[in-house]
XYZ file of C-alpha atoms in Angstrom:
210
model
C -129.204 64.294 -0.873
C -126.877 61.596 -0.274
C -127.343 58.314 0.964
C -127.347 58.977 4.754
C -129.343 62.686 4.201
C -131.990 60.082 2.287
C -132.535 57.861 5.183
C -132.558 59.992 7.636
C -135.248 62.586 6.034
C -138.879 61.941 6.998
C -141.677 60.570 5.558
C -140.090 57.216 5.128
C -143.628 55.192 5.819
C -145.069 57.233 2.189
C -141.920 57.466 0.099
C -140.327 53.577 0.384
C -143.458 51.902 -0.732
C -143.562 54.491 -2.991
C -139.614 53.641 -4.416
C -140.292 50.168 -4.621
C -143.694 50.738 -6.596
C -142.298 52.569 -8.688
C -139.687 50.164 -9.716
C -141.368 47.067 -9.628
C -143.733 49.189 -12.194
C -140.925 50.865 -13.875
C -139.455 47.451 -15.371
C -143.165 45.912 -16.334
C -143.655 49.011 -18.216
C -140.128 48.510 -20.529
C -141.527 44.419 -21.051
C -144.517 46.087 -22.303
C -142.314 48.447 -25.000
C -140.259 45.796 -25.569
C -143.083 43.539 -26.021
C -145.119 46.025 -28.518
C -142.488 44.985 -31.037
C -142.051 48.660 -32.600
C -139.233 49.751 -30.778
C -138.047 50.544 -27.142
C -136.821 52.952 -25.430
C -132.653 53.375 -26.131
C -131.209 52.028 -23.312
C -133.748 48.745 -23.826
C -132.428 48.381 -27.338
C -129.063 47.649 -25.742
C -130.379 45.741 -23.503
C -132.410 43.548 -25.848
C -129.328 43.055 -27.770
C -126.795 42.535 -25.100
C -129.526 39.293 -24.007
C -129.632 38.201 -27.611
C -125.838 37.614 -27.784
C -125.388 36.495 -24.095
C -128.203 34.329 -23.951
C -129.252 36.264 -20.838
C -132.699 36.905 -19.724
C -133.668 40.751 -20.567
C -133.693 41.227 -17.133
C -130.510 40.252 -16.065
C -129.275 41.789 -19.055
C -131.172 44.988 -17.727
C -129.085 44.125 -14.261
C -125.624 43.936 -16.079
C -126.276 47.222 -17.980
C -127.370 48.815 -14.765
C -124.456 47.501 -13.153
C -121.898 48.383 -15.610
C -122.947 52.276 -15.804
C -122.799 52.229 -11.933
C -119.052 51.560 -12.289
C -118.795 54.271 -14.954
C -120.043 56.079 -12.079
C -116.694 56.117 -10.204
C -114.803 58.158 -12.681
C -117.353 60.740 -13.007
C -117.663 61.122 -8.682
C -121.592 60.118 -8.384
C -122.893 58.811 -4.988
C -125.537 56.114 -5.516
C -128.281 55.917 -2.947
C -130.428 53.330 -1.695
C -132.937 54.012 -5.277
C -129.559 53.964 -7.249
C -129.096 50.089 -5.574
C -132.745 48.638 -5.624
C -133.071 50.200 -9.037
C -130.231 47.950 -9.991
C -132.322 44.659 -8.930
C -135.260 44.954 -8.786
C -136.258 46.724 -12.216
C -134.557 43.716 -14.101
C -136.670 41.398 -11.996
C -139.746 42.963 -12.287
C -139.479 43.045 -16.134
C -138.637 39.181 -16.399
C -142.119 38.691 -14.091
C -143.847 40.661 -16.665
C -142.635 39.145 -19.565
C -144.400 35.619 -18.271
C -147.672 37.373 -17.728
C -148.023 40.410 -20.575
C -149.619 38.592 -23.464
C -148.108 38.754 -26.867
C -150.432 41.429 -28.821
C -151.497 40.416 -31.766
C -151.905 43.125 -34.584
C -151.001 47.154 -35.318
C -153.588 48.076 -33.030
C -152.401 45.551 -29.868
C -148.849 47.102 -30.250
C -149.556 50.494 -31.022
C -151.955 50.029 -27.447
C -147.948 48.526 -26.023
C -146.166 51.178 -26.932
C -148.382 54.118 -25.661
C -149.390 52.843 -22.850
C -146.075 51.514 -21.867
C -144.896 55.018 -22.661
C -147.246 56.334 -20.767
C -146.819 53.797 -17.313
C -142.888 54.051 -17.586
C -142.870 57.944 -17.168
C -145.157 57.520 -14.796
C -143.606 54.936 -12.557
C -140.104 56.918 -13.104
C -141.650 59.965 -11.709
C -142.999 57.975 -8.972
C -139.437 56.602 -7.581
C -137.612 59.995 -8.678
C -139.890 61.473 -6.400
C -139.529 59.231 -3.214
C -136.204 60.947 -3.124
C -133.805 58.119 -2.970
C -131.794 58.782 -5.343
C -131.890 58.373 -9.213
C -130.858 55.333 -11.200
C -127.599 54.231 -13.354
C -128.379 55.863 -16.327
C -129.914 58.986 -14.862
C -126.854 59.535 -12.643
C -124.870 58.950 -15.788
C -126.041 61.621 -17.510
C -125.927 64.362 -14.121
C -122.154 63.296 -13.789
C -122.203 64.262 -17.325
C -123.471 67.404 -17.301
C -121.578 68.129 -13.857
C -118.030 67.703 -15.716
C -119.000 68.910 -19.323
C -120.808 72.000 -18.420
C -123.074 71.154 -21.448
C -126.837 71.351 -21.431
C -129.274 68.408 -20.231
C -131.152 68.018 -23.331
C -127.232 68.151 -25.057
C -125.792 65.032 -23.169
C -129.315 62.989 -22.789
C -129.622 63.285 -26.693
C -125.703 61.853 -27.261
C -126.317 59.221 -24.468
C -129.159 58.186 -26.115
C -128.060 58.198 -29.779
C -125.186 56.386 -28.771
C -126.694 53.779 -26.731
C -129.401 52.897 -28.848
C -127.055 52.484 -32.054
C -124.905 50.551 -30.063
C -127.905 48.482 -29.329
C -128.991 48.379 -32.433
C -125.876 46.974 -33.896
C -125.611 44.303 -30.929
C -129.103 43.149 -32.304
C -131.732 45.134 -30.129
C -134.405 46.353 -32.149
C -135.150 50.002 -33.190
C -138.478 51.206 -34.813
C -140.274 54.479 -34.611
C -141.726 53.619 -31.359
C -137.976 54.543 -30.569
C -138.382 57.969 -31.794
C -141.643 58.339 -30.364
C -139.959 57.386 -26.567
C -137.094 59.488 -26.948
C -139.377 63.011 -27.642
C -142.388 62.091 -25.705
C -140.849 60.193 -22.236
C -138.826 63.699 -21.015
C -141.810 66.108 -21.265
C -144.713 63.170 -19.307
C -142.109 62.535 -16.436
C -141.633 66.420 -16.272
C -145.670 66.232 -16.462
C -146.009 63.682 -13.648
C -142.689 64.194 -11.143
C -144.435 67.545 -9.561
C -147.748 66.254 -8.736
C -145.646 62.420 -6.825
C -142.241 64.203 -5.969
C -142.613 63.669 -1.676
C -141.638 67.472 -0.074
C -139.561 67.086 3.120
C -136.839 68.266 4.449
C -133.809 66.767 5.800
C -134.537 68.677 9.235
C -137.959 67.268 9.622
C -139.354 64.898 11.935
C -139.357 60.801 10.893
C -143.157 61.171 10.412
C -145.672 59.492 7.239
C-alpha cells in the first residue's frame, strides 16, 4: 500500500503503537550486536565504520545511512511510507539510548548471550513494524526496487547487498566476525518465523476500527 492506502486502512489504534515499538526495539537490538563485539549485522558494519571516520554517533551514522539509501530510492521508483520515515529517526535514536544503558559484557559467554539474543529481538522487532503495515525501511525498499528492475531472485540481490555493504563496512573500519555470518543465515528465516503470527490483517476497505 502506499502512503495514503496506509493511513487510511483500519486498525490504526493496534498497528501505530505497534510501528513505533517495533522501532524503538529494532535499533536497541543492533546496540546489543554491535555491543557483543563479534560482529553485526552488514548494514551495522557500515554503519560502525562510517561513525568511526566521521566521528558521528552510531546512531546518527545509522540516520545518514538510512537517509542516503532513501535517495537511492528515487532512481529505482520506491514510495516511502510513514514506517519508511520514522524508521529513518527513530531507529538511530533508539540505538544511541541503548548504547548508554546496555552494559558492556564481559567474557565469551556475555557476548555470545549479545549476539543471540540481539539476533533473536531484532527479527523480532522487524517483524513487528513490517507487520503494522506502514511500509518497510531504507534498506528493505532497496532491495524490492532491486528485485522489481532486475527480475533476479530475493535471496540473489539480499546476498549482493549484503556482501557488498558489509565489505564496504569492513574496509571503512566497521567490524566483521562470525557473528556476521551467523546474522546474515539466521535473521531471514526468524523474521519469516515471527512476521505471520504480528503481521496486522486489514483491508484498505475496512472500517477505522482497533
Amino acid at each position: 500500500m502506499g502512503a495514503l492506502a496506509q493511513l487510511r486502512a483500519g486498525r490504526k489504534l493496534r498497528r501505530i503503537p505497534q510501528l513505533l515499538v517495533g522501532l524503538v526495539g529494532y535499533g536497541a537490538s543492533v546496540m546489543a550486536l554491535v555491543q557483543s563485539g563479534l560482529g553485526a549485522a552488514s548494514w551495522n558494519v557500515l554503519t560502525e565504520g562510517i561513525a568511526g571516520i566521521t566521528q558521528l554517533s552510531f546512531g546518527w551514522a545509522s540516520n545518514l545511512v538510512a537517509l542516503t539509501v532513501l535517495v537511492a530510492w528515487i532512481p529505482i521508483r520506491e514510495l516511502p511510507g510513514i514506517g519508511t520515515v520514522l524508521n529513518v529517526a527513530v531507529i538511530g535514536i533508539s540505538a544511541d539510548a541503548a548504547a548508554r544503558f546496555l552494559p558492556v559484557p564481559h567474557g565469551f559467554a556475555a557476548q555470545l548471550g549479545y549476539l543471540l539474543g540481539g539476533l533473536v529481538a531484532l527479527a523480532f522487532f522487524d517483524a513487528l513494524y513490517l507487520g503494522a503495515q506502514f511500509g518497510s525501511g531504507p534498506r528493505d525498499g532497496l532491495m524490492t526496487g532491486l528485485v522489481r528492475l532486475t527480475g533476479r531472485p530475493v535471496a540473489v540481490v539480499r546476498t549482493g547487498i549484503e556482501v557488498l555493504v558489509a565489505v564496504t563496512g569492513w574496509l571503512l573500519g566497521g567490524t566483521v566476525g562470525f557473528g556476521t555470518v551467523v546474522i546474515a543465515v539466521c535473521f531471514g528465516p526468524l523474521v519469516g518465523l515471527f512476521l505471520p503470527w504480528l503481521t496486522v490483517r486489514l483491508s484498505t476497505s475496512e472500517p477505522d476500527k482497533a
